[in-house]
Amino acid sequence: MSGVRRPRARQTVLRLSMRVWDAPTRLFHWAVVVLIATSYFTRNLTDITWHLLSGYTLLSLLLFRLVWGFIGSETSRFSQFLRSPVEGLRHLAHFTRREPDDQVGHNAAGGWMVLVLLADLGVQVGTGLFTYDADDHVPQGPLAHLVSEDTAEKITAVHSFNFNVILALIVLHVLAVIAYAVIKKHDLVRPMITGRKRLPGATRQPRMASSVLALLLVVLSACVVWVVVTRI
Ligand code: HEM
Ligand code: HEM
């Protein structure tokens, strides 16, 4: 027997394609991207109707996502992806470490980013409902008549300013996705498009909720928004 050490064959883990994101969550994500762009490009049109419609659609989808966060698929539930802030920081601490991508759903840091993004979008549509045209002294948002002119003007200022905060968060979000691709070689985008990801064979397939239930929830959310903007 020679004393030469043969390089040990690298252990290969069998990976299987698994569903990690349900269709409703993926459709929600890409619809939000389109609606934010639509809201931005329609903000200064003479006819504000398109901006309002885009905003109401986004509000309906956010309501849906809120409920889906409690009764939706396992990876979309807040209880699954909101872990302690310490865990989030611990995740960031080994960000530069190269390791295989075994993550099912949002990671501990990404979960907080998701919550902040959703909450800030909520602020944008919430303030939009109370917007007031200070030049012509007319309420523009459907609920502006419920508050004084002074309050509505302040809320409108928040609506204008908060869009910059949203832009900053989106830049951070996209930079984080790029950093995962470049530094860790983790492709997060493909699963957000196809819903599937290659994971170690021993990984338990996350439980997926019914898309029909999601559709019913979206319709119900749209009805609630319709009642709020037309009947109050
Ligand atoms: C319920 C939803 C929404 C309603 C009712 C609404 C309503 C309005 C109204 C009436 C204005 C004109 C205010 C003015 O005269 O200064 C406005 C401006 C604006 N909205 Fe919305 N909006 C909504 C959602 C959104 C969303 C989702 C975004 C983007 C994410 C957005 C971004 C903006 C921006 C950037 C402006 C321009 C502010 C400025 O001129 O400084 N809005 N919105
Ligand atoms: C308007 C811009 C965007 C907004 C507001 C936004 C918002 C969000 C939100 C709220 C989630 C959580 C999804 C959920 O659980 O419901 C998410 C996840 C995600 N987004 Fe975006 N997004 C935007 C643009 C993009 C773009 C351009 C990309 C592609 C480069 C992208 C890639 C992703 C990926 C890969 C995830 C899943 C992250 C993970 O694996 O944990 N997003 N985004």
PDB file of C-alpha atoms and ligand atoms in Angstrom:
ATOM      1  CA  MET A   1       0.000   0.000   0.000  1.00  0.00           C
ATOM      2  CA  SER A   2       1.531   3.321  -0.929  1.00  0.00           C
ATOM      3  CA  GLY A   3       1.411   6.135   1.566  1.00  0.00           C
ATOM      4  CA  VAL A   4      -0.013   8.579  -1.016  1.00  0.00           C
ATOM      5  CA  ARG A   5      -3.329   9.977   0.112  1.00  0.00           C
ATOM      6  CA  ARG A   6      -6.022   9.952  -2.512  1.00  0.00           C
ATOM      7  CA  PRO A   7      -8.245  13.052  -2.462  1.00  0.00           C
ATOM      8  CA  ARG A   8     -11.536  12.039  -0.830  1.00  0.00           C
ATOM      9  CA  ALA A   9     -14.457  12.094  -3.232  1.00  0.00           C
ATOM     10  CA  ARG A  10     -16.581  15.145  -2.403  1.00  0.00           C
ATOM     11  CA  GLN A  11     -19.779  14.051  -0.690  1.00  0.00           C
ATOM     12  CA  THR A  12     -22.677  14.787  -2.992  1.00  0.00           C
ATOM     13  CA  VAL A  13     -26.089  15.405  -1.476  1.00  0.00           C
ATOM     14  CA  LEU A  14     -28.984  14.214  -3.574  1.00  0.00           C
ATOM     15  CA  ARG A  15     -31.118  17.252  -4.414  1.00  0.00           C
ATOM     16  CA  LEU A  16     -34.734  17.108  -5.500  1.00  0.00           C
ATOM     17  CA  SER A  17     -36.914  19.792  -7.041  1.00  0.00           C
ATOM     18  CA  MET A  18     -39.538  20.889  -4.497  1.00  0.00           C
ATOM     19  CA  ARG A  19     -42.328  23.462  -4.438  1.00  0.00           C
ATOM     20  CA  VAL A  20     -41.338  26.272  -2.076  1.00  0.00           C
ATOM     21  CA  TRP A  21     -43.587  29.173  -3.175  1.00  0.00           C
ATOM     22  CA  ASP A  22     -47.268  28.787  -4.038  1.00  0.00           C
ATOM     23  CA  ALA A  23     -48.711  30.439  -7.164  1.00  0.00           C
ATOM     24  CA  PRO A  24     -50.752  33.058  -5.205  1.00  0.00           C
ATOM     25  CA  THR A  25     -47.647  34.362  -3.381  1.00  0.00           C
ATOM     26  CA  ARG A  26     -45.636  34.517  -6.619  1.00  0.00           C
ATOM     27  CA  LEU A  27     -48.446  36.233  -8.505  1.00  0.00           C
ATOM     28  CA  PHE A  28     -48.847  38.631  -5.586  1.00  0.00           C
ATOM     29  CA  HIS A  29     -45.143  39.509  -5.742  1.00  0.00           C
ATOM     30  CA  TRP A  30     -44.960  40.244  -9.455  1.00  0.00           C
ATOM     31  CA  ALA A  31     -48.338  42.040  -9.423  1.00  0.00           C
ATOM     32  CA  VAL A  32     -47.011  44.318  -6.664  1.00  0.00           C
ATOM     33  CA  VAL A  33     -43.980  45.157  -8.826  1.00  0.00           C
ATOM     34  CA  VAL A  34     -46.260  46.080 -11.774  1.00  0.00           C
ATOM     35  CA  LEU A  35     -48.712  48.045  -9.594  1.00  0.00           C
ATOM     36  CA  ILE A  36     -46.001  50.129  -7.940  1.00  0.00           C
ATOM     37  CA  ALA A  37     -44.695  51.099 -11.351  1.00  0.00           C
ATOM     38  CA  THR A  38     -48.262  51.875 -12.504  1.00  0.00           C
ATOM     39  CA  SER A  39     -48.942  53.964  -9.392  1.00  0.00           C
ATOM     40  CA  TYR A  40     -45.724  55.873  -9.970  1.00  0.00           C
ATOM     41  CA  PHE A  41     -46.357  56.644 -13.642  1.00  0.00           C
ATOM     42  CA  THR A  42     -49.990  57.648 -13.074  1.00  0.00           C
ATOM     43  CA  ARG A  43     -49.375  59.918 -10.078  1.00  0.00           C
ATOM     44  CA  ASN A  44     -49.318  63.177 -12.033  1.00  0.00           C
ATOM     45  CA  LEU A  45     -51.891  62.459 -14.756  1.00  0.00           C
ATOM     46  CA  THR A  46     -54.634  65.094 -15.103  1.00  0.00           C
ATOM     47  CA  ASP A  47     -57.139  62.306 -14.529  1.00  0.00           C
ATOM     48  CA  ILE A  48     -56.126  60.714 -11.190  1.00  0.00           C
ATOM     49  CA  THR A  49     -58.556  57.784 -11.746  1.00  0.00           C
ATOM     50  CA  TRP A  50     -55.832  55.404 -13.000  1.00  0.00           C
ATOM     51  CA  HIS A  51     -53.686  56.175  -9.968  1.00  0.00           C
ATOM     52  CA  LEU A  52     -56.627  55.485  -7.667  1.00  0.00           C
ATOM     53  CA  LEU A  53     -57.515  52.233  -9.448  1.00  0.00           C
ATOM     54  CA  SER A  54     -53.935  51.020  -9.293  1.00  0.00           C
ATOM     55  CA  GLY A  55     -53.834  51.931  -5.577  1.00  0.00           C
ATOM     56  CA  TYR A  56     -57.129  50.137  -4.827  1.00  0.00           C
ATOM     57  CA  THR A  57     -55.852  47.016  -6.580  1.00  0.00           C
ATOM     58  CA  LEU A  58     -52.667  47.138  -4.518  1.00  0.00           C
ATOM     59  CA  LEU A  59     -54.699  47.664  -1.335  1.00  0.00           C
ATOM     60  CA  SER A  60     -56.833  44.595  -2.187  1.00  0.00           C
ATOM     61  CA  LEU A  61     -53.721  42.485  -2.783  1.00  0.00           C
ATOM     62  CA  LEU A  62     -52.136  43.665   0.473  1.00  0.00           C
ATOM     63  CA  LEU A  63     -55.298  42.707   2.385  1.00  0.00           C
ATOM     64  CA  PHE A  64     -55.154  39.301   0.726  1.00  0.00           C
ATOM     65  CA  ARG A  65     -51.453  38.903   1.612  1.00  0.00           C
ATOM     66  CA  LEU A  66     -52.162  39.829   5.227  1.00  0.00           C
ATOM     67  CA  VAL A  67     -54.751  37.055   5.568  1.00  0.00           C
ATOM     68  CA  TRP A  68     -52.583  34.648   3.503  1.00  0.00           C
ATOM     69  CA  GLY A  69     -49.834  35.264   6.044  1.00  0.00           C
ATOM     70  CA  PHE A  70     -52.034  33.487   8.599  1.00  0.00           C
ATOM     71  CA  ILE A  71     -53.909  30.824   6.631  1.00  0.00           C
ATOM     72  CA  GLY A  72     -51.832  30.434   3.446  1.00  0.00           C
ATOM     73  CA  SER A  73     -49.097  27.988   2.487  1.00  0.00           C
ATOM     74  CA  GLU A  74     -46.447  27.205   5.075  1.00  0.00           C
ATOM     75  CA  THR A  75     -43.701  29.319   3.458  1.00  0.00           C
ATOM     76  CA  SER A  76     -46.028  32.351   3.171  1.00  0.00           C
ATOM     77  CA  ARG A  77     -47.047  32.375   6.828  1.00  0.00           C
ATOM     78  CA  PHE A  78     -45.688  35.099   9.110  1.00  0.00           C
ATOM     79  CA  SER A  79     -45.251  32.510  11.887  1.00  0.00           C
ATOM     80  CA  GLN A  80     -42.915  30.567   9.592  1.00  0.00           C
ATOM     81  CA  PHE A  81     -40.650  33.390   8.404  1.00  0.00           C
ATOM     82  CA  LEU A  82     -40.702  35.900  11.267  1.00  0.00           C
ATOM     83  CA  ARG A  83     -38.056  34.726  13.673  1.00  0.00           C
ATOM     84  CA  SER A  84     -36.370  36.685  16.460  1.00  0.00           C
ATOM     85  CA  PRO A  85     -34.324  39.759  15.399  1.00  0.00           C
ATOM     86  CA  VAL A  86     -31.282  38.056  17.003  1.00  0.00           C
ATOM     87  CA  GLU A  87     -31.667  35.159  14.568  1.00  0.00           C
ATOM     88  CA  GLY A  88     -31.922  37.696  11.736  1.00  0.00           C
ATOM     89  CA  LEU A  89     -28.649  39.329  12.820  1.00  0.00           C
ATOM     90  CA  ARG A  90     -26.998  35.933  13.239  1.00  0.00           C
ATOM     91  CA  HIS A  91     -27.990  35.109   9.670  1.00  0.00           C
ATOM     92  CA  LEU A  92     -26.436  38.353   8.413  1.00  0.00           C
ATOM     93  CA  ALA A  93     -23.248  37.688  10.412  1.00  0.00           C
ATOM     94  CA  HIS A  94     -22.379  34.717   8.170  1.00  0.00           C
ATOM     95  CA  PHE A  95     -23.583  36.375   4.998  1.00  0.00           C
ATOM     96  CA  THR A  96     -20.227  36.142   3.220  1.00  0.00           C
ATOM     97  CA  ARG A  97     -19.846  32.435   4.003  1.00  0.00           C
ATOM     98  CA  ARG A  98     -20.205  30.205   0.917  1.00  0.00           C
ATOM     99  CA  GLU A  99     -22.698  27.463   1.757  1.00  0.00           C
ATOM    100  CA  PRO A 100     -25.248  25.419  -0.137  1.00  0.00           C
ATOM    101  CA  ASP A 101     -28.700  26.951  -0.449  1.00  0.00           C
ATOM    102  CA  ASP A 102     -30.891  24.733   1.768  1.00  0.00           C
ATOM    103  CA  GLN A 103     -33.289  27.544   2.714  1.00  0.00           C
ATOM    104  CA  VAL A 104     -37.012  26.750   2.499  1.00  0.00           C
ATOM    105  CA  GLY A 105     -38.952  30.049   2.382  1.00  0.00           C
ATOM    106  CA  HIS A 106     -37.633  33.428   3.552  1.00  0.00           C
ATOM    107  CA  ASN A 107     -34.488  33.377   5.680  1.00  0.00           C
ATOM    108  CA  ALA A 108     -34.401  34.943   9.172  1.00  0.00           C
ATOM    109  CA  ALA A 109     -33.157  38.334   7.895  1.00  0.00           C
ATOM    110  CA  GLY A 110     -35.218  38.367   4.695  1.00  0.00           C
ATOM    111  CA  GLY A 111     -38.396  37.761   6.700  1.00  0.00           C
ATOM    112  CA  TRP A 112     -37.985  41.130   8.429  1.00  0.00           C
ATOM    113  CA  MET A 113     -37.313  42.840   5.111  1.00  0.00           C
ATOM    114  CA  VAL A 114     -40.561  41.364   3.781  1.00  0.00           C
ATOM    115  CA  LEU A 115     -42.506  42.600   6.816  1.00  0.00           C
ATOM    116  CA  VAL A 116     -41.070  46.124   6.480  1.00  0.00           C
ATOM    117  CA  LEU A 117     -41.831  46.215   2.736  1.00  0.00           C
ATOM    118  CA  LEU A 118     -45.423  45.058   3.251  1.00  0.00           C
ATOM    119  CA  ALA A 119     -45.973  47.474   6.167  1.00  0.00           C
ATOM    120  CA  ASP A 120     -44.583  50.434   4.250  1.00  0.00           C
ATOM    121  CA  LEU A 121     -46.728  49.614   1.217  1.00  0.00           C
ATOM    122  CA  GLY A 122     -49.625  49.563   3.684  1.00  0.00           C
ATOM    123  CA  VAL A 123     -48.681  53.104   4.803  1.00  0.00           C
ATOM    124  CA  GLN A 124     -48.632  54.229   1.149  1.00  0.00           C
ATOM    125  CA  VAL A 125     -52.092  52.918   0.260  1.00  0.00           C
ATOM    126  CA  GLY A 126     -53.487  53.888   3.688  1.00  0.00           C
ATOM    127  CA  THR A 127     -52.366  57.524   3.335  1.00  0.00           C
ATOM    128  CA  GLY A 128     -53.479  57.511  -0.335  1.00  0.00           C
ATOM    129  CA  LEU A 129     -57.070  57.040   0.849  1.00  0.00           C
ATOM    130  CA  PHE A 130     -56.914  60.435   2.634  1.00  0.00           C
ATOM    131  CA  THR A 131     -55.094  62.513  -0.021  1.00  0.00           C
ATOM    132  CA  TYR A 132     -56.273  66.071  -0.555  1.00  0.00           C
ATOM    133  CA  ASP A 133     -55.692  68.476  -3.432  1.00  0.00           C
ATOM    134  CA  ALA A 134     -54.380  71.597  -1.695  1.00  0.00           C
ATOM    135  CA  ASP A 135     -54.428  73.696  -4.907  1.00  0.00           C
ATOM    136  CA  ASP A 136     -58.094  73.182  -5.736  1.00  0.00           C
ATOM    137  CA  HIS A 137     -59.132  72.531  -2.118  1.00  0.00           C
ATOM    138  CA  VAL A 138     -60.890  69.280  -2.951  1.00  0.00           C
ATOM    139  CA  PRO A 139     -60.593  65.838  -1.374  1.00  0.00           C
ATOM    140  CA  GLN A 140     -59.058  63.371  -3.835  1.00  0.00           C
ATOM    141  CA  GLY A 141     -58.662  60.204  -1.804  1.00  0.00           C
ATOM    142  CA  PRO A 142     -62.027  58.488  -1.125  1.00  0.00           C
ATOM    143  CA  LEU A 143     -61.786  58.949   2.657  1.00  0.00           C
ATOM    144  CA  ALA A 144     -60.371  62.507   2.741  1.00  0.00           C
ATOM    145  CA  HIS A 145     -63.811  63.910   3.632  1.00  0.00           C
ATOM    146  CA  LEU A 146     -63.602  62.098   6.988  1.00  0.00           C
ATOM    147  CA  VAL A 147     -60.786  64.326   8.299  1.00  0.00           C
ATOM    148  CA  SER A 148     -60.143  68.079   8.443  1.00  0.00           C
ATOM    149  CA  GLU A 149     -58.446  69.830   5.494  1.00  0.00           C
ATOM    150  CA  ASP A 150     -55.362  70.413   7.624  1.00  0.00           C
ATOM    151  CA  THR A 151     -55.053  66.738   8.609  1.00  0.00           C
ATOM    152  CA  ALA A 152     -55.666  65.598   5.010  1.00  0.00           C
ATOM    153  CA  GLU A 153     -52.865  67.885   3.797  1.00  0.00           C
ATOM    154  CA  LYS A 154     -50.478  66.428   6.368  1.00  0.00           C
ATOM    155  CA  ILE A 155     -51.438  62.889   5.339  1.00  0.00           C
ATOM    156  CA  THR A 156     -50.893  63.845   1.675  1.00  0.00           C
ATOM    157  CA  ALA A 157     -47.398  65.041   2.574  1.00  0.00           C
ATOM    158  CA  VAL A 158     -46.707  61.648   4.178  1.00  0.00           C
ATOM    159  CA  HIS A 159     -48.033  59.973   0.997  1.00  0.00           C
ATOM    160  CA  SER A 160     -45.595  62.004  -1.127  1.00  0.00           C
ATOM    161  CA  PHE A 161     -42.616  61.488   1.161  1.00  0.00           C
ATOM    162  CA  ASN A 162     -43.204  57.796   1.871  1.00  0.00           C
ATOM    163  CA  PHE A 163     -42.838  56.952  -1.788  1.00  0.00           C
ATOM    164  CA  ASN A 164     -39.127  57.807  -1.433  1.00  0.00           C
ATOM    165  CA  VAL A 165     -38.890  55.423   1.521  1.00  0.00           C
ATOM    166  CA  ILE A 166     -40.511  52.711  -0.625  1.00  0.00           C
ATOM    167  CA  LEU A 167     -38.000  53.357  -3.406  1.00  0.00           C
ATOM    168  CA  ALA A 168     -35.105  53.063  -0.931  1.00  0.00           C
ATOM    169  CA  LEU A 169     -36.504  49.773   0.424  1.00  0.00           C
ATOM    170  CA  ILE A 170     -36.932  48.393  -3.105  1.00  0.00           C
ATOM    171  CA  VAL A 171     -33.312  49.279  -3.950  1.00  0.00           C
ATOM    172  CA  LEU A 172     -32.158  47.533  -0.746  1.00  0.00           C
ATOM    173  CA  HIS A 173     -34.360  44.515  -1.532  1.00  0.00           C
ATOM    174  CA  VAL A 174     -33.046  44.109  -5.073  1.00  0.00           C
ATOM    175  CA  LEU A 175     -29.439  44.693  -3.934  1.00  0.00           C
ATOM    176  CA  ALA A 176     -29.885  41.937  -1.326  1.00  0.00           C
ATOM    177  CA  VAL A 177     -31.156  39.522  -3.996  1.00  0.00           C
ATOM    178  CA  ILE A 178     -28.148  40.417  -6.214  1.00  0.00           C
ATOM    179  CA  ALA A 179     -25.756  40.005  -3.263  1.00  0.00           C
ATOM    180  CA  TYR A 180     -27.107  36.492  -2.643  1.00  0.00           C
ATOM    181  CA  ALA A 181     -26.488  35.656  -6.292  1.00  0.00           C
ATOM    182  CA  VAL A 182     -22.982  37.146  -6.465  1.00  0.00           C
ATOM    183  CA  ILE A 183     -21.559  36.379  -3.004  1.00  0.00           C
ATOM    184  CA  LYS A 184     -23.324  33.187  -1.979  1.00  0.00           C
ATOM    185  CA  LYS A 185     -24.239  31.937  -5.471  1.00  0.00           C
ATOM    186  CA  HIS A 186     -27.842  31.480  -4.322  1.00  0.00           C
ATOM    187  CA  ASP A 187     -30.460  32.039  -7.015  1.00  0.00           C
ATOM    188  CA  LEU A 188     -33.515  33.400  -5.165  1.00  0.00           C
ATOM    189  CA  VAL A 189     -35.235  34.785  -8.242  1.00  0.00           C
ATOM    190  CA  ARG A 190     -35.907  31.535 -10.103  1.00  0.00           C
ATOM    191  CA  PRO A 191     -37.988  30.046  -7.222  1.00  0.00           C
ATOM    192  CA  MET A 192     -39.988  33.320  -7.041  1.00  0.00           C
ATOM    193  CA  ILE A 193     -40.836  32.744 -10.730  1.00  0.00           C
ATOM    194  CA  THR A 194     -41.254  28.961 -10.976  1.00  0.00           C
ATOM    195  CA  GLY A 195     -42.136  28.222  -7.340  1.00  0.00           C
ATOM    196  CA  ARG A 196     -39.609  25.352  -7.320  1.00  0.00           C
ATOM    197  CA  LYS A 197     -36.149  24.895  -5.859  1.00  0.00           C
ATOM    198  CA  ARG A 198     -33.620  22.023  -5.662  1.00  0.00           C
ATOM    199  CA  LEU A 199     -33.274  21.021  -2.019  1.00  0.00           C
ATOM    200  CA  PRO A 200     -31.602  18.095  -0.192  1.00  0.00           C
ATOM    201  CA  GLY A 201     -33.773  14.989  -0.636  1.00  0.00           C
ATOM    202  CA  ALA A 202     -34.382  14.709   3.128  1.00  0.00           C
ATOM    203  CA  THR A 203     -36.058  18.154   3.228  1.00  0.00           C
ATOM    204  CA  ARG A 204     -39.743  18.038   4.101  1.00  0.00           C
ATOM    205  CA  GLN A 205     -41.909  19.470   1.318  1.00  0.00           C
ATOM    206  CA  PRO A 206     -43.667  22.563   2.760  1.00  0.00           C
ATOM    207  CA  ARG A 207     -47.448  22.344   2.930  1.00  0.00           C
ATOM    208  CA  MET A 208     -49.203  24.316   0.186  1.00  0.00           C
ATOM    209  CA  ALA A 209     -52.646  25.881   0.621  1.00  0.00           C
ATOM    210  CA  SER A 210     -55.394  25.830  -2.010  1.00  0.00           C
ATOM    211  CA  SER A 211     -55.185  28.355  -4.878  1.00  0.00           C
ATOM    212  CA  VAL A 212     -58.997  28.393  -5.005  1.00  0.00           C
ATOM    213  CA  LEU A 213     -59.020  29.621  -1.400  1.00  0.00           C
ATOM    214  CA  ALA A 214     -56.517  32.325  -2.431  1.00  0.00           C
ATOM    215  CA  LEU A 215     -58.746  33.407  -5.318  1.00  0.00           C
ATOM    216  CA  LEU A 216     -61.766  33.630  -3.007  1.00  0.00           C
ATOM    217  CA  LEU A 217     -59.728  35.721  -0.580  1.00  0.00           C
ATOM    218  CA  VAL A 218     -58.615  38.095  -3.349  1.00  0.00           C
ATOM    219  CA  VAL A 219     -62.239  38.561  -4.469  1.00  0.00           C
ATOM    220  CA  LEU A 220     -63.338  39.116  -0.861  1.00  0.00           C
ATOM    221  CA  SER A 221     -60.522  41.650  -0.296  1.00  0.00           C
ATOM    222  CA  ALA A 222     -61.505  43.514  -3.474  1.00  0.00           C
ATOM    223  CA  CYS A 223     -65.133  43.638  -2.257  1.00  0.00           C
ATOM    224  CA  VAL A 224     -64.030  45.062   1.119  1.00  0.00           C
ATOM    225  CA  VAL A 225     -61.951  47.738  -0.652  1.00  0.00           C
ATOM    226  CA  TRP A 226     -64.845  48.544  -2.999  1.00  0.00           C
ATOM    227  CA  VAL A 227     -67.183  49.042  -0.016  1.00  0.00           C
ATOM    228  CA  VAL A 228     -64.604  51.211   1.786  1.00  0.00           C
ATOM    229  CA  VAL A 229     -63.909  53.490  -1.190  1.00  0.00           C
ATOM    230  CA  THR A 230     -67.488  53.850  -2.417  1.00  0.00           C
ATOM    231  CA  ARG A 231     -69.726  53.574   0.638  1.00  0.00           C
ATOM    232  CA  ILE A 232     -67.975  55.378   3.495  1.00  0.00           C
TER     233      ILE A 232
HETATM  234  C1  HEM B   1     -55.376  53.710  -2.128  1.00  0.00           C
HETATM  235  C2  HEM B   1     -54.328  53.985  -2.876  1.00  0.00           C
HETATM  236  C3  HEM B   1     -53.910  55.348  -3.329  1.00  0.00           C
HETATM  237  C4  HEM B   1     -54.624  56.509  -3.432  1.00  0.00           C
HETATM  238  C5  HEM B   1     -56.102  56.702  -3.135  1.00  0.00           C
HETATM  239  C6  HEM B   1     -53.713  57.535  -3.901  1.00  0.00           C
HETATM  240  C7  HEM B   1     -54.059  58.841  -4.150  1.00  0.00           C
HETATM  241  C8  HEM B   1     -53.181  59.814  -4.565  1.00  0.00           C
HETATM  242  C9  HEM B   1     -53.548  61.147  -4.905  1.00  0.00           C
HETATM  243  C10 HEM B   1     -54.966  61.695  -4.875  1.00  0.00           C
HETATM  244  C11 HEM B   1     -52.416  61.814  -5.249  1.00  0.00           C
HETATM  245  C12 HEM B   1     -52.307  63.277  -5.671  1.00  0.00           C
HETATM  246  C13 HEM B   1     -52.013  64.063  -4.409  1.00  0.00           C
HETATM  247  C14 HEM B   1     -51.692  65.493  -4.722  1.00  0.00           C
HETATM  248  O1  HEM B   1     -52.543  66.153  -5.306  1.00  0.00           O
HETATM  249  O2  HEM B   1     -50.600  65.904  -4.356  1.00  0.00           O
HETATM  250  C15 HEM B   1     -51.337  60.902  -5.131  1.00  0.00           C
HETATM  251  C16 HEM B   1     -50.024  61.213  -5.378  1.00  0.00           C
HETATM  252  C17 HEM B   1     -48.994  60.307  -5.370  1.00  0.00           C
HETATM  253  N1  HEM B   1     -49.112  58.960  -5.099  1.00  0.00           N
HETATM  254 FE1  HEM B   1     -50.768  57.977  -4.579  1.00  0.00          FE
HETATM  255  N2  HEM B   1     -52.470  56.993  -4.060  1.00  0.00           N
HETATM  256  C18 HEM B   1     -52.564  55.651  -3.736  1.00  0.00           C
HETATM  257  C19 HEM B   1     -51.547  54.727  -3.784  1.00  0.00           C
HETATM  258  C20 HEM B   1     -50.264  54.994  -4.173  1.00  0.00           C
HETATM  259  C21 HEM B   1     -49.238  54.031  -4.336  1.00  0.00           C
HETATM  260  C22 HEM B   1     -49.423  52.532  -4.135  1.00  0.00           C
HETATM  261  C23 HEM B   1     -48.117  54.679  -4.709  1.00  0.00           C
HETATM  262  C24 HEM B   1     -46.779  54.148  -5.014  1.00  0.00           C
HETATM  263  C25 HEM B   1     -46.285  53.070  -4.476  1.00  0.00           C
HETATM  264  C26 HEM B   1     -48.427  56.081  -4.769  1.00  0.00           C
HETATM  265  C27 HEM B   1     -47.531  57.078  -5.076  1.00  0.00           C
HETATM  266  C28 HEM B   1     -47.856  58.400  -5.218  1.00  0.00           C
HETATM  267  C29 HEM B   1     -46.907  59.427  -5.544  1.00  0.00           C
HETATM  268  C30 HEM B   1     -45.406  59.239  -5.754  1.00  0.00           C
HETATM  269  C31 HEM B   1     -47.627  60.625  -5.638  1.00  0.00           C
HETATM  270  C32 HEM B   1     -47.066  62.004  -6.039  1.00  0.00           C
HETATM  271  C33 HEM B   1     -46.887  62.809  -4.825  1.00  0.00           C
HETATM  272  C34 HEM B   1     -46.311  64.162  -5.185  1.00  0.00           C
HETATM  273  O3  HEM B   1     -46.726  64.740  -6.198  1.00  0.00           O
HETATM  274  O4  HEM B   1     -45.488  64.640  -4.400  1.00  0.00           O
HETATM  275  N3  HEM B   1     -49.750  56.250  -4.445  1.00  0.00           N
HETATM  276  N4  HEM B   1     -51.814  59.681  -4.719  1.00  0.00           N
HETATM  277  C1  HEM B   2     -41.470  47.033  -6.755  1.00  0.00           C
HETATM  278  C2  HEM B   2     -40.441  46.296  -6.413  1.00  0.00           C
HETATM  279  C3  HEM B   2     -40.513  45.127  -5.442  1.00  0.00           C
HETATM  280  C4  HEM B   2     -41.218  44.993  -4.290  1.00  0.00           C
HETATM  281  C5  HEM B   2     -42.142  45.991  -3.619  1.00  0.00           C
HETATM  282  C6  HEM B   2     -40.926  43.669  -3.775  1.00  0.00           C
HETATM  283  C7  HEM B   2     -41.454  43.139  -2.619  1.00  0.00           C
HETATM  284  C8  HEM B   2     -41.279  41.851  -2.178  1.00  0.00           C
HETATM  285  C9  HEM B   2     -42.017  41.213  -1.129  1.00  0.00           C
HETATM  286  C10 HEM B   2     -43.129  41.880  -0.322  1.00  0.00           C
HETATM  287  C11 HEM B   2     -41.552  39.947  -1.019  1.00  0.00           C
HETATM  288  C12 HEM B   2     -42.088  38.890  -0.077  1.00  0.00           C
HETATM  289  C13 HEM B   2     -43.047  38.000  -0.874  1.00  0.00           C
HETATM  290  C14 HEM B   2     -44.074  37.387   0.038  1.00  0.00           C
HETATM  291  O1  HEM B   2     -43.734  36.564   0.900  1.00  0.00           O
HETATM  292  O2  HEM B   2     -45.257  37.765  -0.105  1.00  0.00           O
HETATM  293  C15 HEM B   2     -40.490  39.774  -1.970  1.00  0.00           C
HETATM  294  C16 HEM B   2     -39.753  38.629  -2.146  1.00  0.00           C
HETATM  295  C17 HEM B   2     -38.840  38.474  -3.141  1.00  0.00           C
HETATM  296  N1  HEM B   2     -38.535  39.374  -4.143  1.00  0.00           N
HETATM  297 FE1  HEM B   2     -39.284  41.181  -4.368  1.00  0.00          FE
HETATM  298  N2  HEM B   2     -40.061  43.038  -4.617  1.00  0.00           N
HETATM  299  C18 HEM B   2     -39.794  43.904  -5.656  1.00  0.00           C
HETATM  300  C19 HEM B   2     -38.986  43.676  -6.740  1.00  0.00           C
HETATM  301  C20 HEM B   2     -38.252  42.556  -6.923  1.00  0.00           C
HETATM  302  C21 HEM B   2     -37.386  42.315  -8.040  1.00  0.00           C
HETATM  303  C22 HEM B   2     -37.151  43.286  -9.192  1.00  0.00           C
HETATM  304  C23 HEM B   2     -36.824  41.098  -7.843  1.00  0.00           C
HETATM  305  C24 HEM B   2     -35.829  40.385  -8.724  1.00  0.00           C
HETATM  306  C25 HEM B   2     -34.618  40.805  -8.844  1.00  0.00           C
HETATM  307  C26 HEM B   2     -37.348  40.551  -6.617  1.00  0.00           C
HETATM  308  C27 HEM B   2     -37.033  39.350  -6.082  1.00  0.00           C
HETATM  309  C28 HEM B   2     -37.587  38.816  -4.963  1.00  0.00           C
HETATM  310  C29 HEM B   2     -37.245  37.498  -4.454  1.00  0.00           C
HETATM  311  C30 HEM B   2     -36.221  36.567  -5.059  1.00  0.00           C
HETATM  312  C31 HEM B   2     -38.011  37.292  -3.319  1.00  0.00           C
HETATM  313  C32 HEM B   2     -37.980  36.049  -2.416  1.00  0.00           C
HETATM  314  C33 HEM B   2     -36.854  36.258  -1.428  1.00  0.00           C
HETATM  315  C34 HEM B   2     -36.594  34.996  -0.639  1.00  0.00           C
HETATM  316  O3  HEM B   2     -36.207  34.001  -1.249  1.00  0.00           O
HETATM  317  O4  HEM B   2     -36.781  35.046   0.581  1.00  0.00           O
HETATM  318  N3  HEM B   2     -38.216  41.473  -6.072  1.00  0.00           N
HETATM  319  N4  HEM B   2     -40.360  40.942  -2.691  1.00  0.00           N
END
